[in-house]
Every structure is written in structure tokens, then in C-alpha cells.
PDB file of C-alpha atoms and ligand atoms in Angstrom:
ATOM      1  CA  MET F1074     -70.692 153.413 329.538  1.00 54.00           C
ATOM      2  CA  GLY F1075     -69.839 152.866 325.902  1.00 76.00           C
ATOM      3  CA  LYS F1076     -68.280 155.523 323.775  1.00 92.00           C
ATOM      4  CA  THR F1077     -70.204 157.571 321.237  1.00 95.00           C
ATOM      5  CA  ILE F1078     -70.279 156.576 317.579  1.00 96.00           C
ATOM      6  CA  GLY F1079     -71.886 159.184 315.354  1.00 97.00           C
ATOM      7  CA  VAL F1080     -71.869 160.614 311.865  1.00 98.00           C
ATOM      8  CA  VAL F1081     -71.446 163.822 309.977  1.00 97.00           C
ATOM      9  CA  SER F1082     -73.608 163.421 306.929  1.00 92.00           C
ATOM     10  CA  ARG F1083     -74.964 165.133 303.870  1.00 88.00           C
ATOM     11  CA  PHE F1084     -77.431 162.298 303.412  1.00 90.00           C
ATOM     12  CA  PRO F1085     -80.631 163.122 305.282  1.00 90.00           C
ATOM     13  CA  GLU F1086     -81.760 159.477 305.053  1.00 92.00           C
ATOM     14  CA  HIS F1087     -78.708 158.355 307.106  1.00 94.00           C
ATOM     15  CA  LEU F1088     -79.233 160.713 309.988  1.00 94.00           C
ATOM     16  CA  SER F1089     -82.034 158.977 311.859  1.00 93.00           C
ATOM     17  CA  HIS F1090     -79.975 155.772 312.144  1.00 95.00           C
ATOM     18  CA  PHE F1091     -77.550 157.383 314.580  1.00 95.00           C
ATOM     19  CA  ASP F1092     -78.111 158.753 318.069  1.00 93.00           C
ATOM     20  CA  LEU F1093     -75.672 161.513 317.265  1.00 96.00           C
ATOM     21  CA  ALA F1094     -75.802 162.976 313.775  1.00 97.00           C
ATOM     22  CA  TYR F1095     -74.284 166.277 312.739  1.00 97.00           C
ATOM     23  CA  TYR F1096     -75.732 168.041 309.738  1.00 97.00           C
ATOM     24  CA  GLU F1097     -73.840 170.810 307.966  1.00 95.00           C
ATOM     25  CA  VAL F1098     -76.304 173.691 307.854  1.00 96.00           C
ATOM     26  CA  LYS F1099     -73.851 176.347 306.709  1.00 96.00           C
ATOM     27  CA  ASP F1100     -70.639 175.276 305.020  1.00 94.00           C
ATOM     28  CA  VAL F1101     -67.434 177.069 304.045  1.00 95.00           C
ATOM     29  CA  ALA F1102     -68.808 177.744 300.565  1.00 94.00           C
ATOM     30  CA  GLY F1103     -71.432 179.895 302.256  1.00 94.00           C
ATOM     31  CA  VAL F1104     -74.294 177.606 301.227  1.00 95.00           C
ATOM     32  CA  TRP F1105     -77.222 177.265 303.607  1.00 96.00           C
ATOM     33  CA  HIS F1106     -78.829 173.826 303.921  1.00 95.00           C
ATOM     34  CA  PRO F1107     -82.145 173.940 305.779  1.00 95.00           C
ATOM     35  CA  PRO F1108     -81.678 172.391 309.240  1.00 95.00           C
ATOM     36  CA  ILE F1109     -83.151 168.963 309.968  1.00 95.00           C
ATOM     37  CA  VAL F1110     -85.011 168.399 313.215  1.00 94.00           C
ATOM     38  CA  GLY F1111     -83.387 165.724 315.368  1.00 93.00           C
ATOM     39  CA  THR F1112     -79.853 166.461 314.181  1.00 96.00           C
ATOM     40  CA  VAL F1113     -77.125 168.701 315.528  1.00 97.00           C
ATOM     41  CA  PRO F1114     -76.566 171.667 313.208  1.00 97.00           C
ATOM     42  CA  MET F1115     -73.004 172.521 312.190  1.00 97.00           C
ATOM     43  CA  VAL F1116     -72.210 176.065 311.207  1.00 98.00           C
ATOM     44  CA  SER F1117     -68.959 177.274 309.696  1.00 97.00           C
ATOM     45  CA  VAL F1118     -68.789 180.715 311.269  1.00 97.00           C
ATOM     46  CA  PHE F1119     -65.638 182.437 310.055  1.00 98.00           C
ATOM     47  CA  GLY F1120     -65.045 180.399 306.901  1.00 97.00           C
ATOM     48  CA  ASP F1121     -67.263 181.599 304.072  1.00 96.00           C
ATOM     49  CA  ASN F1122     -66.312 181.922 300.416  1.00 96.00           C
ATOM     50  CA  ARG F1123     -69.511 183.673 299.483  1.00 97.00           C
ATOM     51  CA  ALA F1124     -69.267 186.351 302.183  1.00 96.00           C
ATOM     52  CA  ALA F1125     -65.597 186.871 301.268  1.00 96.00           C
ATOM     53  CA  SER F1126     -66.457 187.481 297.602  1.00 96.00           C
ATOM     54  CA  ASP F1127     -69.351 189.771 298.420  1.00 97.00           C
ATOM     55  CA  HIS F1128     -67.308 191.690 301.013  1.00 97.00           C
ATOM     56  CA  PRO F1129     -63.590 191.545 300.152  1.00 97.00           C
ATOM     57  CA  GLU F1130     -62.968 194.030 302.969  1.00 97.00           C
ATOM     58  CA  TRP F1131     -63.923 191.347 305.518  1.00 97.00           C
ATOM     59  CA  VAL F1132     -61.196 188.883 304.463  1.00 97.00           C
ATOM     60  CA  GLN F1133     -58.420 188.175 306.980  1.00 97.00           C
ATOM     61  CA  VAL F1134     -54.935 189.392 306.040  1.00 96.00           C
ATOM     62  CA  ASP F1135     -51.406 188.832 307.362  1.00 95.00           C
ATOM     63  CA  ALA F1136     -48.570 191.306 307.936  1.00 94.00           C
ATOM     64  CA  ASN F1137     -47.567 191.123 304.257  1.00 94.00           C
ATOM     65  CA  GLY F1138     -51.053 191.827 303.093  1.00 93.00           C
ATOM     66  CA  GLN F1139     -51.571 188.199 301.982  1.00 94.00           C
ATOM     67  CA  ARG F1140     -55.260 187.453 302.068  1.00 95.00           C
ATOM     68  CA  ALA F1141     -56.729 184.295 303.598  1.00 96.00           C
ATOM     69  CA  VAL F1142     -58.461 183.125 300.444  1.00 96.00           C
ATOM     70  CA  ARG F1143     -58.502 179.919 298.383  1.00 93.00           C
ATOM     71  CA  SER F1144     -56.357 181.342 295.634  1.00 87.00           C
ATOM     72  CA  SER F1145     -53.406 181.868 297.994  1.00 84.00           C
ATOM     73  CA  ARG F1146     -51.199 178.911 298.725  1.00 76.00           C
ATOM     74  CA  TYR F1147     -52.252 177.900 302.232  1.00 84.00           C
ATOM     75  CA  PHE F1148     -55.987 177.976 302.259  1.00 92.00           C
ATOM     76  CA  ASP F1149     -58.790 175.656 301.204  1.00 92.00           C
ATOM     77  CA  TRP F1150     -61.469 178.267 301.808  1.00 95.00           C
ATOM     78  CA  ASP F1151     -61.802 181.978 302.538  1.00 96.00           C
ATOM     79  CA  ALA F1152     -61.598 183.264 306.110  1.00 97.00           C
ATOM     80  CA  ILE F1153     -63.478 186.360 307.206  1.00 98.00           C
ATOM     81  CA  CYS F1154     -62.447 188.457 310.185  1.00 98.00           C
ATOM     82  CA  PRO F1155     -64.548 188.422 313.366  1.00 98.00           C
ATOM     83  CA  SER F1156     -63.290 191.883 314.328  1.00 97.00           C
ATOM     84  CA  HIS F1157     -65.816 193.277 311.866  1.00 98.00           C
ATOM     85  CA  PRO F1158     -69.090 193.817 313.718  1.00 97.00           C
ATOM     86  CA  GLU F1159     -70.978 192.749 310.574  1.00 97.00           C
ATOM     87  CA  VAL F1160     -69.129 189.425 310.447  1.00 98.00           C
ATOM     88  CA  ARG F1161     -69.787 188.771 314.087  1.00 97.00           C
ATOM     89  CA  ARG F1162     -73.478 189.640 313.685  1.00 97.00           C
ATOM     90  CA  LEU F1163     -73.807 187.422 310.637  1.00 97.00           C
ATOM     91  CA  ALA F1164     -72.176 184.522 312.480  1.00 97.00           C
ATOM     92  CA  VAL F1165     -74.511 184.908 315.457  1.00 97.00           C
ATOM     93  CA  ASP F1166     -77.509 185.082 313.102  1.00 96.00           C
ATOM     94  CA  TRP F1167     -76.484 181.856 311.339  1.00 97.00           C
ATOM     95  CA  VAL F1168     -76.030 180.078 314.619  1.00 97.00           C
ATOM     96  CA  GLN F1169     -79.345 181.220 316.065  1.00 96.00           C
ATOM     97  CA  LYS F1170     -81.242 180.396 312.907  1.00 97.00           C
ATOM     98  CA  ALA F1171     -79.641 176.930 312.746  1.00 97.00           C
ATOM     99  CA  ALA F1172     -80.508 176.164 316.366  1.00 96.00           C
ATOM    100  CA  GLN F1173     -84.071 177.452 316.099  1.00 96.00           C
ATOM    101  CA  GLN F1174     -84.897 175.694 312.846  1.00 96.00           C
ATOM    102  CA  SER F1175     -83.436 172.366 313.939  1.00 95.00           C
ATOM    103  CA  ARG F1176     -85.009 172.767 317.402  1.00 95.00           C
ATOM    104  CA  SER F1177     -81.718 171.530 318.773  1.00 94.00           C
ATOM    105  CA  ARG F1178     -80.305 172.389 322.164  1.00 95.00           C
ATOM    106  CA  ARG F1179     -76.891 171.489 320.822  1.00 97.00           C
ATOM    107  CA  LEU F1180     -74.907 173.149 318.058  1.00 98.00           C
ATOM    108  CA  ARG F1181     -71.479 172.632 316.578  1.00 98.00           C
ATOM    109  CA  LEU F1182     -69.228 175.530 315.680  1.00 98.00           C
ATOM    110  CA  ASP F1183     -66.853 175.009 312.779  1.00 97.00           C
ATOM    111  CA  ASP F1184     -64.081 177.458 311.895  1.00 97.00           C
ATOM    112  CA  ALA F1185     -64.572 179.436 315.071  1.00 98.00           C
ATOM    113  CA  SER F1186     -60.979 180.501 314.737  1.00 97.00           C
ATOM    114  CA  PHE F1187     -58.531 182.703 312.904  1.00 97.00           C
ATOM    115  CA  ALA F1188     -57.065 181.394 309.656  1.00 96.00           C
ATOM    116  CA  ARG F1189     -53.591 180.476 310.991  1.00 93.00           C
ATOM    117  CA  GLU F1190     -50.573 182.137 312.610  1.00 93.00           C
ATOM    118  CA  GLY F1191     -50.169 185.769 311.650  1.00 93.00           C
ATOM    119  CA  TYR F1192     -53.840 186.217 310.802  1.00 96.00           C
ATOM    120  CA  CYS F1193     -55.530 188.553 311.128  1.00 97.00           C
ATOM    121  CA  ARG F1194     -53.694 191.847 310.990  1.00 96.00           C
ATOM    122  CA  CYS F1195     -56.312 193.973 309.347  1.00 96.00           C
ATOM    123  CA  GLU F1196     -56.572 197.554 310.520  1.00 95.00           C
ATOM    124  CA  LEU F1197     -59.509 196.734 312.720  1.00 97.00           C
ATOM    125  CA  CYS F1198     -57.682 193.891 314.492  1.00 97.00           C
ATOM    126  CA  LEU F1199     -54.613 196.070 315.097  1.00 96.00           C
ATOM    127  CA  GLU F1200     -56.735 198.892 316.396  1.00 96.00           C
ATOM    128  CA  LYS F1201     -58.848 196.738 318.688  1.00 97.00           C
ATOM    129  CA  ALA F1202     -55.863 194.757 319.966  1.00 97.00           C
ATOM    130  CA  GLY F1203     -54.069 197.964 320.903  1.00 95.00           C
ATOM    131  CA  GLY F1204     -50.801 197.120 319.145  1.00 88.00           C
ATOM    132  CA  GLN F1205     -49.000 194.249 317.463  1.00 89.00           C
ATOM    133  CA  ASP F1206     -47.683 192.734 320.671  1.00 92.00           C
ATOM    134  CA  GLN F1207     -51.250 192.390 321.938  1.00 96.00           C
ATOM    135  CA  LEU F1208     -52.584 190.588 318.866  1.00 96.00           C
ATOM    136  CA  GLU F1209     -52.296 187.019 320.149  1.00 96.00           C
ATOM    137  CA  ALA F1210     -54.147 187.698 323.361  1.00 97.00           C
ATOM    138  CA  TYR F1211     -56.693 189.764 321.473  1.00 98.00           C
ATOM    139  CA  ARG F1212     -57.411 186.971 318.993  1.00 98.00           C
ATOM    140  CA  GLN F1213     -58.026 184.541 321.828  1.00 98.00           C
ATOM    141  CA  ARG F1214     -60.362 186.961 323.572  1.00 98.00           C
ATOM    142  CA  VAL F1215     -62.362 187.527 320.375  1.00 98.00           C
ATOM    143  CA  ILE F1216     -62.949 183.828 319.786  1.00 98.00           C
ATOM    144  CA  SER F1217     -63.736 183.055 323.433  1.00 98.00           C
ATOM    145  CA  ALA F1218     -66.170 185.979 323.622  1.00 98.00           C
ATOM    146  CA  PHE F1219     -67.903 184.783 320.476  1.00 98.00           C
ATOM    147  CA  VAL F1220     -68.311 181.253 321.824  1.00 98.00           C
ATOM    148  CA  GLU F1221     -69.606 182.697 325.079  1.00 98.00           C
ATOM    149  CA  GLU F1222     -72.194 184.718 323.196  1.00 97.00           C
ATOM    150  CA  VAL F1223     -73.365 181.600 321.345  1.00 97.00           C
ATOM    151  CA  ARG F1224     -73.485 179.692 324.595  1.00 97.00           C
ATOM    152  CA  ASN F1225     -75.853 182.289 326.105  1.00 95.00           C
ATOM    153  CA  ASP F1226     -78.538 181.124 323.668  1.00 93.00           C
ATOM    154  CA  ILE F1227     -77.681 177.480 323.170  1.00 96.00           C
ATOM    155  CA  PRO F1228     -77.028 175.279 326.195  1.00 96.00           C
ATOM    156  CA  HIS F1229     -74.719 172.746 324.517  1.00 98.00           C
ATOM    157  CA  VAL F1230     -71.972 173.928 322.228  1.00 98.00           C
ATOM    158  CA  ASP F1231     -69.554 171.562 320.477  1.00 98.00           C
ATOM    159  CA  MET F1232     -66.532 173.034 318.782  1.00 98.00           C
ATOM    160  CA  THR F1233     -64.224 171.861 316.026  1.00 98.00           C
ATOM    161  CA  LEU F1234     -60.490 172.235 316.593  1.00 98.00           C
ATOM    162  CA  PHE F1235     -57.680 172.169 314.064  1.00 97.00           C
ATOM    163  CA  PRO F1236     -55.804 168.863 314.551  1.00 98.00           C
ATOM    164  CA  ASP F1237     -52.709 170.406 316.114  1.00 97.00           C
ATOM    165  CA  PRO F1238     -52.266 169.384 319.760  1.00 97.00           C
ATOM    166  CA  LEU F1239     -48.761 170.808 320.203  1.00 97.00           C
ATOM    167  CA  PRO F1240     -48.651 173.023 323.287  1.00 96.00           C
ATOM    168  CA  GLY F1241     -49.542 176.623 322.501  1.00 96.00           C
ATOM    169  CA  HIS F1242     -50.327 176.020 318.836  1.00 97.00           C
ATOM    170  CA  LEU F1243     -54.111 176.278 318.934  1.00 98.00           C
ATOM    171  CA  GLU F1244     -53.778 179.436 320.976  1.00 98.00           C
ATOM    172  CA  ARG F1245     -51.112 181.089 318.864  1.00 96.00           C
ATOM    173  CA  ARG F1246     -52.136 179.908 315.433  1.00 96.00           C
ATOM    174  CA  PHE F1247     -55.909 179.940 315.637  1.00 97.00           C
ATOM    175  CA  GLY F1248     -56.905 182.044 318.628  1.00 98.00           C
ATOM    176  CA  ASN F1249     -58.402 178.993 320.346  1.00 98.00           C
ATOM    177  CA  ASN F1250     -57.527 179.314 324.027  1.00 98.00           C
ATOM    178  CA  LEU F1251     -58.306 175.883 325.465  1.00 97.00           C
ATOM    179  CA  ASP F1252     -58.421 177.096 329.069  1.00 96.00           C
ATOM    180  CA  GLN F1253     -61.014 179.723 328.240  1.00 97.00           C
ATOM    181  CA  LEU F1254     -62.974 177.520 325.851  1.00 98.00           C
ATOM    182  CA  SER F1255     -63.136 174.535 328.181  1.00 97.00           C
ATOM    183  CA  ASP F1256     -65.554 176.459 330.399  1.00 96.00           C
ATOM    184  CA  LEU F1257     -67.846 177.102 327.425  1.00 98.00           C
ATOM    185  CA  VAL F1258     -67.700 174.023 325.253  1.00 98.00           C
ATOM    186  CA  ASP F1259     -69.325 170.650 325.968  1.00 96.00           C
ATOM    187  CA  ARG F1260     -67.066 168.670 323.714  1.00 97.00           C
ATOM    188  CA  PHE F1261     -64.348 169.324 321.205  1.00 98.00           C
ATOM    189  CA  ILE F1262     -64.286 167.652 317.816  1.00 98.00           C
ATOM    190  CA  VAL F1263     -61.005 167.024 316.047  1.00 98.00           C
ATOM    191  CA  PRO F1264     -61.181 166.088 312.366  1.00 98.00           C
ATOM    192  CA  ILE F1265     -58.233 163.847 311.528  1.00 98.00           C
ATOM    193  CA  TYR F1266     -58.716 163.162 307.858  1.00 98.00           C
ATOM    194  CA  ASP F1267     -57.044 160.824 305.439  1.00 98.00           C
ATOM    195  CA  LEU F1268     -58.187 159.241 302.197  1.00 97.00           C
ATOM    196  CA  HIS F1269     -56.874 155.749 303.077  1.00 98.00           C
ATOM    197  CA  TYR F1270     -55.793 155.412 306.738  1.00 98.00           C
ATOM    198  CA  ALA F1271     -53.227 152.902 305.478  1.00 97.00           C
ATOM    199  CA  THR F1272     -51.149 153.606 308.590  1.00 97.00           C
ATOM    200  CA  THR F1273     -52.416 154.880 311.910  1.00 97.00           C
ATOM    201  CA  TYR F1274     -49.352 155.785 313.999  1.00 98.00           C
ATOM    202  CA  TRP F1275     -49.781 159.498 313.215  1.00 98.00           C
ATOM    203  CA  LEU F1276     -53.468 159.316 314.055  1.00 98.00           C
ATOM    204  CA  GLU F1277     -52.541 157.754 317.372  1.00 98.00           C
ATOM    205  CA  ILE F1278     -49.997 160.499 318.108  1.00 98.00           C
ATOM    206  CA  LEU F1279     -52.548 163.238 317.394  1.00 98.00           C
ATOM    207  CA  ALA F1280     -55.357 161.575 319.345  1.00 98.00           C
ATOM    208  CA  GLN F1281     -53.067 160.962 322.293  1.00 98.00           C
ATOM    209  CA  GLY F1282     -51.854 164.561 322.140  1.00 98.00           C
ATOM    210  CA  PHE F1283     -55.407 165.821 322.413  1.00 98.00           C
ATOM    211  CA  ARG F1284     -56.199 163.399 325.234  1.00 98.00           C
ATOM    212  CA  GLU F1285     -53.309 164.894 327.173  1.00 97.00           C
ATOM    213  CA  ARG F1286     -54.197 168.497 326.384  1.00 96.00           C
ATOM    214  CA  LEU F1287     -57.976 168.559 326.765  1.00 97.00           C
ATOM    215  CA  THR F1288     -59.901 168.524 330.004  1.00 95.00           C
ATOM    216  CA  ARG F1289     -63.249 168.241 328.208  1.00 95.00           C
ATOM    217  CA  PRO F1290     -64.539 165.219 326.293  1.00 97.00           C
ATOM    218  CA  PHE F1291     -63.447 165.070 322.678  1.00 98.00           C
ATOM    219  CA  PHE F1292     -64.398 163.139 319.557  1.00 98.00           C
ATOM    220  CA  VAL F1293     -62.162 162.270 316.646  1.00 98.00           C
ATOM    221  CA  GLU F1294     -63.832 162.757 313.282  1.00 98.00           C
ATOM    222  CA  LEU F1295     -62.636 160.435 310.509  1.00 98.00           C
ATOM    223  CA  TYR F1296     -63.152 160.911 306.797  1.00 98.00           C
ATOM    224  CA  ALA F1297     -65.319 158.048 305.557  1.00 98.00           C
ATOM    225  CA  LEU F1298     -66.104 158.761 301.912  1.00 97.00           C
ATOM    226  CA  GLY F1299     -64.383 156.196 299.709  1.00 97.00           C
ATOM    227  CA  VAL F1300     -62.205 154.780 302.522  1.00 98.00           C
ATOM    228  CA  ALA F1301     -61.989 150.990 302.693  1.00 97.00           C
ATOM    229  CA  GLU F1302     -64.143 149.706 305.538  1.00 98.00           C
ATOM    230  CA  GLU F1303     -61.433 147.624 307.188  1.00 98.00           C
ATOM    231  CA  ALA F1304     -58.922 150.496 307.257  1.00 98.00           C
ATOM    232  CA  LEU F1305     -61.556 152.863 308.586  1.00 98.00           C
ATOM    233  CA  GLY F1306     -62.499 150.398 311.300  1.00 98.00           C
ATOM    234  CA  ARG F1307     -58.884 150.064 312.393  1.00 98.00           C
ATOM    235  CA  ALA F1308     -58.400 153.837 312.414  1.00 98.00           C
ATOM    236  CA  ALA F1309     -61.549 154.251 314.485  1.00 98.00           C
ATOM    237  CA  GLU F1310     -60.380 151.678 317.028  1.00 98.00           C
ATOM    238  CA  VAL F1311     -57.099 153.552 317.435  1.00 98.00           C
ATOM    239  CA  ALA F1312     -58.923 156.879 317.831  1.00 98.00           C
ATOM    240  CA  LEU F1313     -61.392 155.458 320.323  1.00 97.00           C
ATOM    241  CA  HIS F1314     -58.585 154.299 322.546  1.00 97.00           C
ATOM    242  CA  TYR F1315     -57.981 157.980 323.358  1.00 97.00           C
ATOM    243  CA  ALA F1316     -61.161 159.835 322.394  1.00 98.00           C
ATOM    244  CA  ASP F1317     -64.627 159.773 323.954  1.00 97.00           C
ATOM    245  CA  GLY F1318     -66.236 159.155 320.605  1.00 97.00           C
ATOM    246  CA  VAL F1319     -65.703 158.784 316.894  1.00 98.00           C
ATOM    247  CA  LEU F1320     -67.600 160.445 314.075  1.00 98.00           C
ATOM    248  CA  PHE F1321     -67.615 159.142 310.518  1.00 98.00           C
ATOM    249  CA  ALA F1322     -67.805 162.044 308.125  1.00 98.00           C
ATOM    250  CA  TYR F1323     -69.402 162.124 304.680  1.00 96.00           C
ATOM    251  CA  GLY F1324     -69.594 158.344 304.174  1.00 96.00           C
ATOM    252  CA  ASN F1325     -72.147 157.471 301.501  1.00 96.00           C
ATOM    253  CA  LYS F1326     -72.708 153.784 302.328  1.00 96.00           C
ATOM    254  CA  LEU F1327     -75.155 153.394 305.163  1.00 97.00           C
ATOM    255  CA  ASP F1328     -74.685 149.627 305.541  1.00 97.00           C
ATOM    256  CA  ALA F1329     -70.911 150.074 305.975  1.00 97.00           C
ATOM    257  CA  LEU F1330     -71.433 152.802 308.573  1.00 97.00           C
ATOM    258  CA  LEU F1331     -73.829 150.609 310.527  1.00 97.00           C
ATOM    259  CA  ARG F1332     -71.383 147.685 310.436  1.00 97.00           C
ATOM    260  CA  LEU F1333     -68.595 149.961 311.642  1.00 97.00           C
ATOM    261  CA  ARG F1334     -70.702 151.156 314.531  1.00 96.00           C
ATOM    262  CA  GLU F1335     -71.468 147.577 315.512  1.00 96.00           C
ATOM    263  CA  ARG F1336     -67.782 146.683 315.376  1.00 96.00           C
ATOM    264  CA  LEU F1337     -66.817 149.620 317.555  1.00 95.00           C
ATOM    265  CA  GLU F1338     -69.582 149.049 320.069  1.00 92.00           C
ATOM    266  CA  ARG F1339     -68.149 145.591 320.637  1.00 90.00           C
ATOM    267  CA  VAL F1340     -64.716 146.947 321.494  1.00 84.00           C
ATOM    268  CA  SER F1341     -65.561 150.169 323.335  1.00 77.00           C
TER     269      SER F1341
HETATM  270 ZN1   ZN N 395     -58.949 191.378 311.215  1.00 59.85          ZN
END
């Protein structure tokens, strides 16, 4: 059987051309885009700039009190803490609404993770973990329990992972315990983004690392907006050597995307 070639798109008119099309229903800015029937909704659950501004007390913090927000040096968006019952409830509401309105039996979770190593150490996390030395295990339990809750309502859950396949990193840095999650998730999606893909050796290393670590199917997601078609095609061929599918994200030229799919279907 051939491998999957799909898209992540903000262009509704592109979506029907692909058997697998992800549509960002709730993004990290906190903006809600009405779901589109026939597509797989993507929901950023614990990344939300709007919720973080409205509720500064929900923002994740580290041991030095540094907040996981855009204005600090590490972060591209604001991360809110799933230890807050309100955050958890909001995330479940978004997910349910996205699945219902798109009438999809599949949903993709984005940012179902903690912000990075050392996050979060808010009072609530420390209290619920039962001490600093329990924080890592606690974080993993929180994320796995959340995914399990989503999975109770939606039969097929896809999940985005940070592109770090080094042993123990997803667990320690992001609270994503692959052993626990593999029982809950249909497929993992690993965005490996570049603006040019002028070289691909690093992409190959990452894709191979995930192939070795994951027991579930996984797709590599490539950034397509403004990337030269030939370079993107080569990058996709490298990724497909290891992954079960490739997704082209945010490309705005439908004819190029269709040509790329044709090219990859010939080689996969
Ligand atoms: Zn917290």
C-alpha cells in the first residue's frame, strides 16, 4: 500500500483535493476557525495567546518564575498550564466542538504538551505532583490522562510531537510519554520545518530517529509556503523513506501541491 500524502491548509478550496486534509480550527493565537466538514480538525490545546492574556494566572512558569510567553526568549507562543481545571475544561470543550462541527471521527491535537524542560512549576503543579522530584512523572500523567479523555469521545486521535527524537527528551521536556501515548494515539505527526530544505541530512536524522523510537505510524509535516518545489520534493522523498506519510503545511499553490503528490506517489 502506498504511503499517505496530505496537507495542512488554511485554504478551504485546497482541502477537497486531498484524501487527508488537516484544518486548523483553533490555533496558538487563540483564534477559532469554523470547522469544515470532510477535514480533520486540528486544535492547539495548551498553546493559546488569547487565553494567556485574559488569564495571566494560567500561564506556565519555570523554577525562576520565567513565564512561558512570547515576550520571553524561548517561546513563539504562550503556553497555559493543564493543571488548572479551567484550562483542561476549555481544552476538552474546544476539542469536542471541533469534532462535532466537522463531523469528523478523527482529530489532531497540537501542543498537547508542556512548554519545555522545567515547565511548569506553578503552585498547582507542585501541589498536585506532590513535590519537585515527582514533577516529571506528574507532567507525563497529566498529558496522557488528557489524551485519554479526548480519546473517550473521538475514536481516532492524531498527535503532534516536538521534533526531538532523542531518548527521554519528549518525556522529560514536554511531558509526552511515548509508551503511554502509543496506546491512545493513532498516528503521531512530527513537523520538521525549514524555509528552504537546501540540505536534508538533518531531516533524515530526525525522521530516522522517530522511526526507531515510535511503535505507531507517524507522518512528517514539511513547511511548504514559499519553498521551491524541487527542494520540497526532495525533502519529502527523504522523509517518506522513514515515515508512513508526508504532510505539506500551509502551501498556497495548489498546482504545485498536486504535482508533488503525484511525484511522491510514483516513488512510494
Ligand atoms: Zn502548572
